[in-house]
């Protein structure tokens, strides 16, 4: 199977302290890949590098065969690589609908305001985006909340808005940083089902998550990081049986 994402030799330090010390792994195209590891392993930093929020000190990122190291987030989104955040970002007083509209892909060089005021073609484009926003809201069962301010939503609903926001860009791959953390179990199960259905439609997913039963349920491929390095990769059962993984998690060899 070919790789959707390949990271190779990624290094990154903060004020002289190495957070990433040569991370290397591949995310198979069409997979749900889990990225796990103890707190401080560098998982969020790695996602920040891959999604263009942080420049690596060294190493390369390839997406669907092309080198994209250091590309800005909007350039990556245009190629089909998007991400969710651990905590939903954005503008608190915006409604769910406005939030989605802000993240729809635009013509090159077109700002939001130009887009809104530029005549018939732009209006058609906005209508298409609005249709898409509505379709995504229906699919994620957010339609009744489209006019609600994002701040009025529960933690779990905000996670769904984050997923919906990334879908506006029609991604081929989504990076998700703890998409179920702090969410009640029934909404967590709903989010898991959404992820499976997106994956069944061909979207590759790479998720950072602490919930091991969930990783086992969702992820055909697992990457374990510790202390800024890739420790092991493989199936869930393979990686949890690995002595170094047990040591990283439990602090001793089992
Ligand atoms: N912006 C930053 N400034 C300084 N240190 C950081 C920054 N971001 C992450 N780090 C450090 O990098 C290491 C990895 O952190 P992080 O990527 O958040 O780990 P994880 O997501 O696996 O818990 C930690 O030691 C953390 O303190
Ligand atoms: Mg993190």
PDB file of C-alpha atoms and ligand atoms in Angstrom:
ATOM      1  CA  UNK A   1       0.000   0.000   0.000  1.00  0.00           C
ATOM      2  CA  UNK A   2       1.357   3.463  -0.810  1.00  0.00           C
ATOM      3  CA  UNK A   3       1.854   6.116   1.839  1.00  0.00           C
ATOM      4  CA  UNK A   4      -0.411   9.150   2.151  1.00  0.00           C
ATOM      5  CA  UNK A   5       2.046  10.770   4.530  1.00  0.00           C
ATOM      6  CA  UNK A   6       5.732  10.101   5.110  1.00  0.00           C
ATOM      7  CA  UNK A   7       7.810  11.885   7.719  1.00  0.00           C
ATOM      8  CA  UNK A   8      11.518  11.333   7.699  1.00  0.00           C
ATOM      9  CA  UNK A   9      14.158  12.427  10.211  1.00  0.00           C
ATOM     10  CA  UNK A  10      12.043  15.235  11.691  1.00  0.00           C
ATOM     11  CA  UNK A  11      13.878  17.228  14.353  1.00  0.00           C
ATOM     12  CA  UNK A  12      12.713  20.274  16.301  1.00  0.00           C
ATOM     13  CA  UNK A  13      14.025  21.958  19.452  1.00  0.00           C
ATOM     14  CA  UNK A  14      12.532  24.632  21.680  1.00  0.00           C
ATOM     15  CA  UNK A  15      15.119  26.910  23.285  1.00  0.00           C
ATOM     16  CA  UNK A  16      17.807  24.291  22.856  1.00  0.00           C
ATOM     17  CA  UNK A  17      15.705  21.438  24.240  1.00  0.00           C
ATOM     18  CA  UNK A  18      14.946  18.743  21.670  1.00  0.00           C
ATOM     19  CA  UNK A  19      11.244  17.893  21.394  1.00  0.00           C
ATOM     20  CA  UNK A  20      11.615  15.847  18.198  1.00  0.00           C
ATOM     21  CA  UNK A  21      14.833  13.883  17.688  1.00  0.00           C
ATOM     22  CA  UNK A  22      14.388  12.218  14.319  1.00  0.00           C
ATOM     23  CA  UNK A  23      10.797  11.058  13.905  1.00  0.00           C
ATOM     24  CA  UNK A  24      10.192   8.684  11.037  1.00  0.00           C
ATOM     25  CA  UNK A  25       7.010   6.884  10.005  1.00  0.00           C
ATOM     26  CA  UNK A  26       4.508   6.486   7.195  1.00  0.00           C
ATOM     27  CA  UNK A  27       0.724   6.653   7.221  1.00  0.00           C
ATOM     28  CA  UNK A  28      -0.651   4.164   4.671  1.00  0.00           C
ATOM     29  CA  UNK A  29      -3.129   5.698   2.244  1.00  0.00           C
ATOM     30  CA  UNK A  30      -6.687   4.804   3.248  1.00  0.00           C
ATOM     31  CA  UNK A  31      -5.724   3.829   6.806  1.00  0.00           C
ATOM     32  CA  UNK A  32      -6.779   5.083  10.196  1.00  0.00           C
ATOM     33  CA  UNK A  33      -3.377   5.418  11.844  1.00  0.00           C
ATOM     34  CA  UNK A  34      -3.075   6.000  15.593  1.00  0.00           C
ATOM     35  CA  UNK A  35      -0.227   8.121  16.949  1.00  0.00           C
ATOM     36  CA  UNK A  36       0.270   7.272  20.620  1.00  0.00           C
ATOM     37  CA  UNK A  37       2.858   7.747  23.329  1.00  0.00           C
ATOM     38  CA  UNK A  38       3.314   9.127  26.837  1.00  0.00           C
ATOM     39  CA  UNK A  39       2.751  12.811  27.610  1.00  0.00           C
ATOM     40  CA  UNK A  40       5.572  14.934  26.297  1.00  0.00           C
ATOM     41  CA  UNK A  41       6.517  12.362  23.628  1.00  0.00           C
ATOM     42  CA  UNK A  42       6.213  15.047  20.934  1.00  0.00           C
ATOM     43  CA  UNK A  43       2.928  13.991  19.305  1.00  0.00           C
ATOM     44  CA  UNK A  44       1.364  17.463  19.178  1.00  0.00           C
ATOM     45  CA  UNK A  45       4.661  19.019  18.069  1.00  0.00           C
ATOM     46  CA  UNK A  46       4.870  16.470  15.256  1.00  0.00           C
ATOM     47  CA  UNK A  47       1.302  17.272  14.157  1.00  0.00           C
ATOM     48  CA  UNK A  48       2.199  20.974  14.244  1.00  0.00           C
ATOM     49  CA  UNK A  49       5.185  20.333  11.980  1.00  0.00           C
ATOM     50  CA  UNK A  50       3.215  18.175   9.546  1.00  0.00           C
ATOM     51  CA  UNK A  51       0.335  20.664   9.367  1.00  0.00           C
ATOM     52  CA  UNK A  52       2.637  23.613   8.714  1.00  0.00           C
ATOM     53  CA  UNK A  53       2.255  25.477  12.013  1.00  0.00           C
ATOM     54  CA  UNK A  54       5.872  24.830  13.015  1.00  0.00           C
ATOM     55  CA  UNK A  55       8.931  24.579  10.822  1.00  0.00           C
ATOM     56  CA  UNK A  56      11.105  21.553  11.562  1.00  0.00           C
ATOM     57  CA  UNK A  57      14.810  22.116  12.200  1.00  0.00           C
ATOM     58  CA  UNK A  58      15.481  19.152   9.928  1.00  0.00           C
ATOM     59  CA  UNK A  59      13.801  16.316   8.095  1.00  0.00           C
ATOM     60  CA  UNK A  60      11.177  16.033   5.404  1.00  0.00           C
ATOM     61  CA  UNK A  61       7.401  15.697   5.142  1.00  0.00           C
ATOM     62  CA  UNK A  62       5.898  14.128   2.038  1.00  0.00           C
ATOM     63  CA  UNK A  63       2.190  14.092   1.234  1.00  0.00           C
ATOM     64  CA  UNK A  64       0.890  11.827  -1.545  1.00  0.00           C
ATOM     65  CA  UNK A  65       4.404  11.568  -2.906  1.00  0.00           C
ATOM     66  CA  UNK A  66       5.261  15.283  -2.985  1.00  0.00           C
ATOM     67  CA  UNK A  67       7.590  17.026  -0.584  1.00  0.00           C
ATOM     68  CA  UNK A  68       5.591  19.594   1.420  1.00  0.00           C
ATOM     69  CA  UNK A  69       8.039  20.343   4.248  1.00  0.00           C
ATOM     70  CA  UNK A  70       7.366  23.797   5.696  1.00  0.00           C
ATOM     71  CA  UNK A  71       4.284  24.482   3.555  1.00  0.00           C
ATOM     72  CA  UNK A  72       1.806  26.864   5.209  1.00  0.00           C
ATOM     73  CA  UNK A  73      -1.498  25.356   6.438  1.00  0.00           C
ATOM     74  CA  UNK A  74      -3.603  26.880   3.615  1.00  0.00           C
ATOM     75  CA  UNK A  75      -1.246  25.429   0.983  1.00  0.00           C
ATOM     76  CA  UNK A  76      -1.530  22.001   2.576  1.00  0.00           C
ATOM     77  CA  UNK A  77      -5.319  22.318   2.796  1.00  0.00           C
ATOM     78  CA  UNK A  78      -5.435  23.121  -0.921  1.00  0.00           C
ATOM     79  CA  UNK A  79      -3.630  19.818  -1.536  1.00  0.00           C
ATOM     80  CA  UNK A  80      -6.065  17.954   0.702  1.00  0.00           C
ATOM     81  CA  UNK A  81      -4.248  17.785   4.056  1.00  0.00           C
ATOM     82  CA  UNK A  82      -6.104  19.343   7.007  1.00  0.00           C
ATOM     83  CA  UNK A  83      -6.151  19.026  10.788  1.00  0.00           C
ATOM     84  CA  UNK A  84      -8.309  19.482  13.838  1.00  0.00           C
ATOM     85  CA  UNK A  85      -7.140  21.136  17.041  1.00  0.00           C
ATOM     86  CA  UNK A  86      -7.243  19.745  20.565  1.00  0.00           C
ATOM     87  CA  UNK A  87      -9.320  22.741  21.563  1.00  0.00           C
ATOM     88  CA  UNK A  88     -11.585  24.252  18.898  1.00  0.00           C
ATOM     89  CA  UNK A  89     -10.124  27.539  17.697  1.00  0.00           C
ATOM     90  CA  UNK A  90     -11.764  30.364  15.862  1.00  0.00           C
ATOM     91  CA  UNK A  91     -14.011  33.248  16.652  1.00  0.00           C
ATOM     92  CA  UNK A  92     -16.215  32.639  19.650  1.00  0.00           C
ATOM     93  CA  UNK A  93     -19.211  34.718  18.607  1.00  0.00           C
ATOM     94  CA  UNK A  94     -19.472  33.109  15.201  1.00  0.00           C
ATOM     95  CA  UNK A  95     -22.233  30.609  14.564  1.00  0.00           C
ATOM     96  CA  UNK A  96     -21.453  27.066  13.499  1.00  0.00           C
ATOM     97  CA  UNK A  97     -22.547  27.994   9.961  1.00  0.00           C
ATOM     98  CA  UNK A  98     -20.291  31.085   9.788  1.00  0.00           C
ATOM     99  CA  UNK A  99     -17.451  29.009  11.162  1.00  0.00           C
ATOM    100  CA  UNK A 100     -17.835  26.453   8.366  1.00  0.00           C
ATOM    101  CA  UNK A 101     -18.124  29.146   5.681  1.00  0.00           C
ATOM    102  CA  UNK A 102     -14.881  30.751   6.796  1.00  0.00           C
ATOM    103  CA  UNK A 103     -13.000  27.552   6.028  1.00  0.00           C
ATOM    104  CA  UNK A 104     -14.390  26.729   2.597  1.00  0.00           C
ATOM    105  CA  UNK A 105     -11.747  26.683  -0.127  1.00  0.00           C
ATOM    106  CA  UNK A 106     -11.557  29.850  -2.199  1.00  0.00           C
ATOM    107  CA  UNK A 107     -10.138  30.867  -5.527  1.00  0.00           C
ATOM    108  CA  UNK A 108      -6.458  31.822  -5.278  1.00  0.00           C
ATOM    109  CA  UNK A 109      -6.043  35.330  -3.916  1.00  0.00           C
ATOM    110  CA  UNK A 110      -9.692  35.678  -3.009  1.00  0.00           C
ATOM    111  CA  UNK A 111     -10.322  37.039   0.492  1.00  0.00           C
ATOM    112  CA  UNK A 112     -13.523  36.487   2.403  1.00  0.00           C
ATOM    113  CA  UNK A 113     -14.844  39.999   1.777  1.00  0.00           C
ATOM    114  CA  UNK A 114     -13.984  40.106  -1.924  1.00  0.00           C
ATOM    115  CA  UNK A 115     -15.643  36.732  -2.184  1.00  0.00           C
ATOM    116  CA  UNK A 116     -18.832  38.070  -0.667  1.00  0.00           C
ATOM    117  CA  UNK A 117     -19.045  41.202  -2.806  1.00  0.00           C
ATOM    118  CA  UNK A 118     -17.829  40.147  -6.225  1.00  0.00           C
ATOM    119  CA  UNK A 119     -20.966  39.580  -8.235  1.00  0.00           C
ATOM    120  CA  UNK A 120     -22.789  36.591  -9.651  1.00  0.00           C
ATOM    121  CA  UNK A 121     -19.923  34.085  -9.890  1.00  0.00           C
ATOM    122  CA  UNK A 122     -18.930  34.785  -6.310  1.00  0.00           C
ATOM    123  CA  UNK A 123     -22.545  34.459  -5.173  1.00  0.00           C
ATOM    124  CA  UNK A 124     -22.817  31.066  -6.846  1.00  0.00           C
ATOM    125  CA  UNK A 125     -19.615  30.029  -5.161  1.00  0.00           C
ATOM    126  CA  UNK A 126     -20.967  31.125  -1.770  1.00  0.00           C
ATOM    127  CA  UNK A 127     -24.156  29.188  -2.439  1.00  0.00           C
ATOM    128  CA  UNK A 128     -22.136  26.076  -3.177  1.00  0.00           C
ATOM    129  CA  UNK A 129     -20.184  26.519   0.028  1.00  0.00           C
ATOM    130  CA  UNK A 130     -23.412  27.055   1.982  1.00  0.00           C
ATOM    131  CA  UNK A 131     -24.821  23.832   0.500  1.00  0.00           C
ATOM    132  CA  UNK A 132     -21.697  22.007   1.496  1.00  0.00           C
ATOM    133  CA  UNK A 133     -21.809  23.450   5.026  1.00  0.00           C
ATOM    134  CA  UNK A 134     -25.413  22.291   5.347  1.00  0.00           C
ATOM    135  CA  UNK A 135     -24.576  18.799   4.071  1.00  0.00           C
ATOM    136  CA  UNK A 136     -21.687  18.483   6.533  1.00  0.00           C
ATOM    137  CA  UNK A 137     -23.856  19.717   9.403  1.00  0.00           C
ATOM    138  CA  UNK A 138     -26.531  17.133   8.543  1.00  0.00           C
ATOM    139  CA  UNK A 139     -24.022  14.348   8.312  1.00  0.00           C
ATOM    140  CA  UNK A 140     -22.500  15.239  11.708  1.00  0.00           C
ATOM    141  CA  UNK A 141     -25.966  15.782  13.212  1.00  0.00           C
ATOM    142  CA  UNK A 142     -25.149  19.451  13.825  1.00  0.00           C
ATOM    143  CA  UNK A 143     -27.920  20.834  11.599  1.00  0.00           C
ATOM    144  CA  UNK A 144     -30.137  21.962  14.513  1.00  0.00           C
ATOM    145  CA  UNK A 145     -27.118  23.881  15.880  1.00  0.00           C
ATOM    146  CA  UNK A 146     -26.091  25.705  12.682  1.00  0.00           C
ATOM    147  CA  UNK A 147     -27.177  29.108  13.990  1.00  0.00           C
ATOM    148  CA  UNK A 148     -25.867  28.597  17.518  1.00  0.00           C
ATOM    149  CA  UNK A 149     -22.711  30.444  18.560  1.00  0.00           C
ATOM    150  CA  UNK A 150     -19.810  28.000  18.849  1.00  0.00           C
ATOM    151  CA  UNK A 151     -19.338  29.076  22.490  1.00  0.00           C
ATOM    152  CA  UNK A 152     -22.809  27.722  23.370  1.00  0.00           C
ATOM    153  CA  UNK A 153     -21.856  24.168  22.378  1.00  0.00           C
ATOM    154  CA  UNK A 154     -20.736  21.317  24.616  1.00  0.00           C
ATOM    155  CA  UNK A 155     -17.136  20.110  24.463  1.00  0.00           C
ATOM    156  CA  UNK A 156     -18.176  17.151  22.330  1.00  0.00           C
ATOM    157  CA  UNK A 157     -20.175  19.297  19.916  1.00  0.00           C
ATOM    158  CA  UNK A 158     -17.141  21.574  19.525  1.00  0.00           C
ATOM    159  CA  UNK A 159     -15.091  18.514  18.546  1.00  0.00           C
ATOM    160  CA  UNK A 160     -17.708  17.750  15.873  1.00  0.00           C
ATOM    161  CA  UNK A 161     -17.491  21.359  14.626  1.00  0.00           C
ATOM    162  CA  UNK A 162     -13.726  20.919  14.348  1.00  0.00           C
ATOM    163  CA  UNK A 163     -14.224  17.822  12.186  1.00  0.00           C
ATOM    164  CA  UNK A 164     -16.873  19.619  10.114  1.00  0.00           C
ATOM    165  CA  UNK A 165     -14.560  22.593   9.598  1.00  0.00           C
ATOM    166  CA  UNK A 166     -11.846  20.350   8.144  1.00  0.00           C
ATOM    167  CA  UNK A 167     -14.410  18.690   5.832  1.00  0.00           C
ATOM    168  CA  UNK A 168     -15.177  22.053   4.203  1.00  0.00           C
ATOM    169  CA  UNK A 169     -11.768  21.780   2.514  1.00  0.00           C
ATOM    170  CA  UNK A 170     -12.696  18.380   0.987  1.00  0.00           C
ATOM    171  CA  UNK A 171      -9.630  16.727   2.507  1.00  0.00           C
ATOM    172  CA  UNK A 172      -7.917  13.554   1.396  1.00  0.00           C
ATOM    173  CA  UNK A 173      -6.283  13.224   4.801  1.00  0.00           C
ATOM    174  CA  UNK A 174      -7.142  14.630   8.242  1.00  0.00           C
ATOM    175  CA  UNK A 175      -4.810  14.864  11.234  1.00  0.00           C
ATOM    176  CA  UNK A 176      -6.780  14.791  14.488  1.00  0.00           C
ATOM    177  CA  UNK A 177      -5.334  15.824  17.854  1.00  0.00           C
ATOM    178  CA  UNK A 178      -7.341  14.031  20.565  1.00  0.00           C
ATOM    179  CA  UNK A 179     -10.735  14.184  18.833  1.00  0.00           C
ATOM    180  CA  UNK A 180     -12.512  12.393  21.708  1.00  0.00           C
ATOM    181  CA  UNK A 181     -10.643  13.724  24.757  1.00  0.00           C
ATOM    182  CA  UNK A 182     -13.007  14.931  27.480  1.00  0.00           C
ATOM    183  CA  UNK A 183     -16.097  13.937  25.518  1.00  0.00           C
ATOM    184  CA  UNK A 184     -18.894  11.899  27.151  1.00  0.00           C
ATOM    185  CA  UNK A 185     -18.877   8.210  26.144  1.00  0.00           C
ATOM    186  CA  UNK A 186     -21.981   8.271  23.921  1.00  0.00           C
ATOM    187  CA  UNK A 187     -20.787  11.282  21.925  1.00  0.00           C
ATOM    188  CA  UNK A 188     -17.317   9.690  21.838  1.00  0.00           C
ATOM    189  CA  UNK A 189     -18.845   6.603  20.217  1.00  0.00           C
ATOM    190  CA  UNK A 190     -20.682   8.850  17.765  1.00  0.00           C
ATOM    191  CA  UNK A 191     -17.430  10.626  16.835  1.00  0.00           C
ATOM    192  CA  UNK A 192     -15.738   7.241  16.368  1.00  0.00           C
ATOM    193  CA  UNK A 193     -18.552   6.185  14.008  1.00  0.00           C
ATOM    194  CA  UNK A 194     -18.165   9.435  12.017  1.00  0.00           C
ATOM    195  CA  UNK A 195     -14.430   8.806  11.687  1.00  0.00           C
ATOM    196  CA  UNK A 196     -15.060   5.277  10.444  1.00  0.00           C
ATOM    197  CA  UNK A 197     -17.569   6.466   7.882  1.00  0.00           C
ATOM    198  CA  UNK A 198     -15.220   9.225   6.618  1.00  0.00           C
ATOM    199  CA  UNK A 199     -12.474   6.638   6.328  1.00  0.00           C
ATOM    200  CA  UNK A 200     -14.818   4.275   4.470  1.00  0.00           C
ATOM    201  CA  UNK A 201     -15.244   7.072   1.905  1.00  0.00           C
ATOM    202  CA  UNK A 202     -11.508   7.080   1.325  1.00  0.00           C
ATOM    203  CA  UNK A 203     -10.225   9.794   3.672  1.00  0.00           C
ATOM    204  CA  UNK A 204      -6.977   8.801   5.382  1.00  0.00           C
ATOM    205  CA  UNK A 205      -6.960   9.619   9.106  1.00  0.00           C
ATOM    206  CA  UNK A 206      -4.087  10.032  11.549  1.00  0.00           C
ATOM    207  CA  UNK A 207      -5.181  10.531  15.111  1.00  0.00           C
ATOM    208  CA  UNK A 208      -3.471  11.265  18.396  1.00  0.00           C
ATOM    209  CA  UNK A 209      -5.542   9.688  21.143  1.00  0.00           C
ATOM    210  CA  UNK A 210      -5.013   8.405  24.680  1.00  0.00           C
ATOM    211  CA  UNK A 211      -7.976   6.039  24.831  1.00  0.00           C
ATOM    212  CA  UNK A 212      -6.400   2.650  24.099  1.00  0.00           C
ATOM    213  CA  UNK A 213      -9.640   0.667  23.565  1.00  0.00           C
ATOM    214  CA  UNK A 214     -10.591   3.292  21.006  1.00  0.00           C
ATOM    215  CA  UNK A 215      -7.207   3.080  19.257  1.00  0.00           C
ATOM    216  CA  UNK A 216      -7.576  -0.694  19.132  1.00  0.00           C
ATOM    217  CA  UNK A 217     -11.102  -0.373  17.713  1.00  0.00           C
ATOM    218  CA  UNK A 218     -10.326   2.251  15.065  1.00  0.00           C
ATOM    219  CA  UNK A 219      -6.702   1.967  14.021  1.00  0.00           C
ATOM    220  CA  UNK A 220      -5.328  -0.647  11.650  1.00  0.00           C
ATOM    221  CA  UNK A 221      -1.890   0.900  12.007  1.00  0.00           C
ATOM    222  CA  UNK A 222      -0.283   2.362  15.130  1.00  0.00           C
ATOM    223  CA  UNK A 223       2.818   4.520  15.588  1.00  0.00           C
ATOM    224  CA  UNK A 224       4.294   4.805  19.082  1.00  0.00           C
ATOM    225  CA  UNK A 225       6.401   7.851  19.948  1.00  0.00           C
ATOM    226  CA  UNK A 226       8.486   8.398  23.084  1.00  0.00           C
ATOM    227  CA  UNK A 227      10.967  11.148  23.945  1.00  0.00           C
ATOM    228  CA  UNK A 228      10.815  12.712  20.516  1.00  0.00           C
ATOM    229  CA  UNK A 229      11.418   9.507  18.584  1.00  0.00           C
ATOM    230  CA  UNK A 230       9.440   6.811  16.821  1.00  0.00           C
ATOM    231  CA  UNK A 231       9.592   3.776  19.065  1.00  0.00           C
ATOM    232  CA  UNK A 232       7.690   1.155  17.052  1.00  0.00           C
ATOM    233  CA  UNK A 233       5.041   0.908  14.346  1.00  0.00           C
ATOM    234  CA  UNK A 234       2.672  -1.932  13.528  1.00  0.00           C
ATOM    235  CA  UNK A 235      -0.758  -3.281  14.376  1.00  0.00           C
ATOM    236  CA  UNK A 236      -2.206  -2.434  17.809  1.00  0.00           C
ATOM    237  CA  UNK A 237      -1.480  -5.933  19.134  1.00  0.00           C
ATOM    238  CA  UNK A 238       2.072  -5.835  17.792  1.00  0.00           C
ATOM    239  CA  UNK A 239       2.980  -2.497  19.320  1.00  0.00           C
ATOM    240  CA  UNK A 240       1.455  -3.096  22.772  1.00  0.00           C
ATOM    241  CA  UNK A 241       3.313  -6.401  23.040  1.00  0.00           C
ATOM    242  CA  UNK A 242       6.616  -4.631  22.383  1.00  0.00           C
ATOM    243  CA  UNK A 243       8.877  -4.458  25.487  1.00  0.00           C
ATOM    244  CA  UNK A 244      10.019  -0.911  24.699  1.00  0.00           C
ATOM    245  CA  UNK A 245       6.407   0.258  24.526  1.00  0.00           C
ATOM    246  CA  UNK A 246       5.653  -1.328  27.882  1.00  0.00           C
ATOM    247  CA  UNK A 247       8.723   0.366  29.281  1.00  0.00           C
ATOM    248  CA  UNK A 248       7.770   3.762  27.838  1.00  0.00           C
ATOM    249  CA  UNK A 249       4.285   3.531  29.337  1.00  0.00           C
ATOM    250  CA  UNK A 250       4.979   1.707  32.576  1.00  0.00           C
ATOM    251  CA  UNK A 251       8.526   2.865  33.232  1.00  0.00           C
ATOM    252  CA  UNK A 252       9.882  -0.683  33.474  1.00  0.00           C
ATOM    253  CA  UNK A 253      10.177  -3.791  31.390  1.00  0.00           C
ATOM    254  CA  UNK A 254       7.209  -6.105  31.907  1.00  0.00           C
TER     255      UNK A 254
HETATM  256  N1  LIG B   1       5.891  25.875  22.064  1.00  0.00           N
HETATM  257  C1  LIG B   1       6.710  25.176  22.856  1.00  0.00           C
HETATM  258  N2  LIG B   1       7.692  25.796  23.556  1.00  0.00           N
HETATM  259  C2  LIG B   1       8.529  25.078  24.337  1.00  0.00           C
HETATM  260  N3  LIG B   1       8.474  23.746  24.510  1.00  0.00           N
HETATM  261  C3  LIG B   1       7.508  23.079  23.854  1.00  0.00           C
HETATM  262  C4  LIG B   1       6.574  23.750  23.002  1.00  0.00           C
HETATM  263  N4  LIG B   1       5.730  22.817  22.468  1.00  0.00           N
HETATM  264  C5  LIG B   1       6.109  21.631  22.972  1.00  0.00           C
HETATM  265  N5  LIG B   1       7.181  21.780  23.801  1.00  0.00           N
HETATM  266  C6  LIG B   1       7.885  20.684  24.515  1.00  0.00           C
HETATM  267  O1  LIG B   1       8.087  19.644  23.595  1.00  0.00           O
HETATM  268  C7  LIG B   1       7.914  18.383  24.219  1.00  0.00           C
HETATM  269  C8  LIG B   1       6.843  17.591  23.477  1.00  0.00           C
HETATM  270  O2  LIG B   1       5.565  18.180  23.729  1.00  0.00           O
HETATM  271  P1  LIG B   1       4.244  17.759  22.947  1.00  0.00           P
HETATM  272  O3  LIG B   1       4.526  17.725  21.501  1.00  0.00           O
HETATM  273  O4  LIG B   1       3.158  18.645  23.405  1.00  0.00           O
HETATM  274  O5  LIG B   1       4.010  16.269  23.498  1.00  0.00           O
HETATM  275  P2  LIG B   1       2.694  15.355  23.464  1.00  0.00           P
HETATM  276  O6  LIG B   1       1.674  15.978  22.568  1.00  0.00           O
HETATM  277  O7  LIG B   1       3.178  14.021  23.003  1.00  0.00           O
HETATM  278  O8  LIG B   1       2.211  15.273  24.897  1.00  0.00           O
HETATM  279  C9  LIG B   1       7.561  18.659  25.670  1.00  0.00           C
HETATM  280  O9  LIG B   1       8.740  18.565  26.429  1.00  0.00           O
HETATM  281  C10 LIG B   1       7.046  20.076  25.617  1.00  0.00           C
HETATM  282  O10 LIG B   1       7.272  20.722  26.841  1.00  0.00           O
HETATM  283 MG1  LIG B   2      -0.403  16.689  22.860  1.00  0.00          MG
END
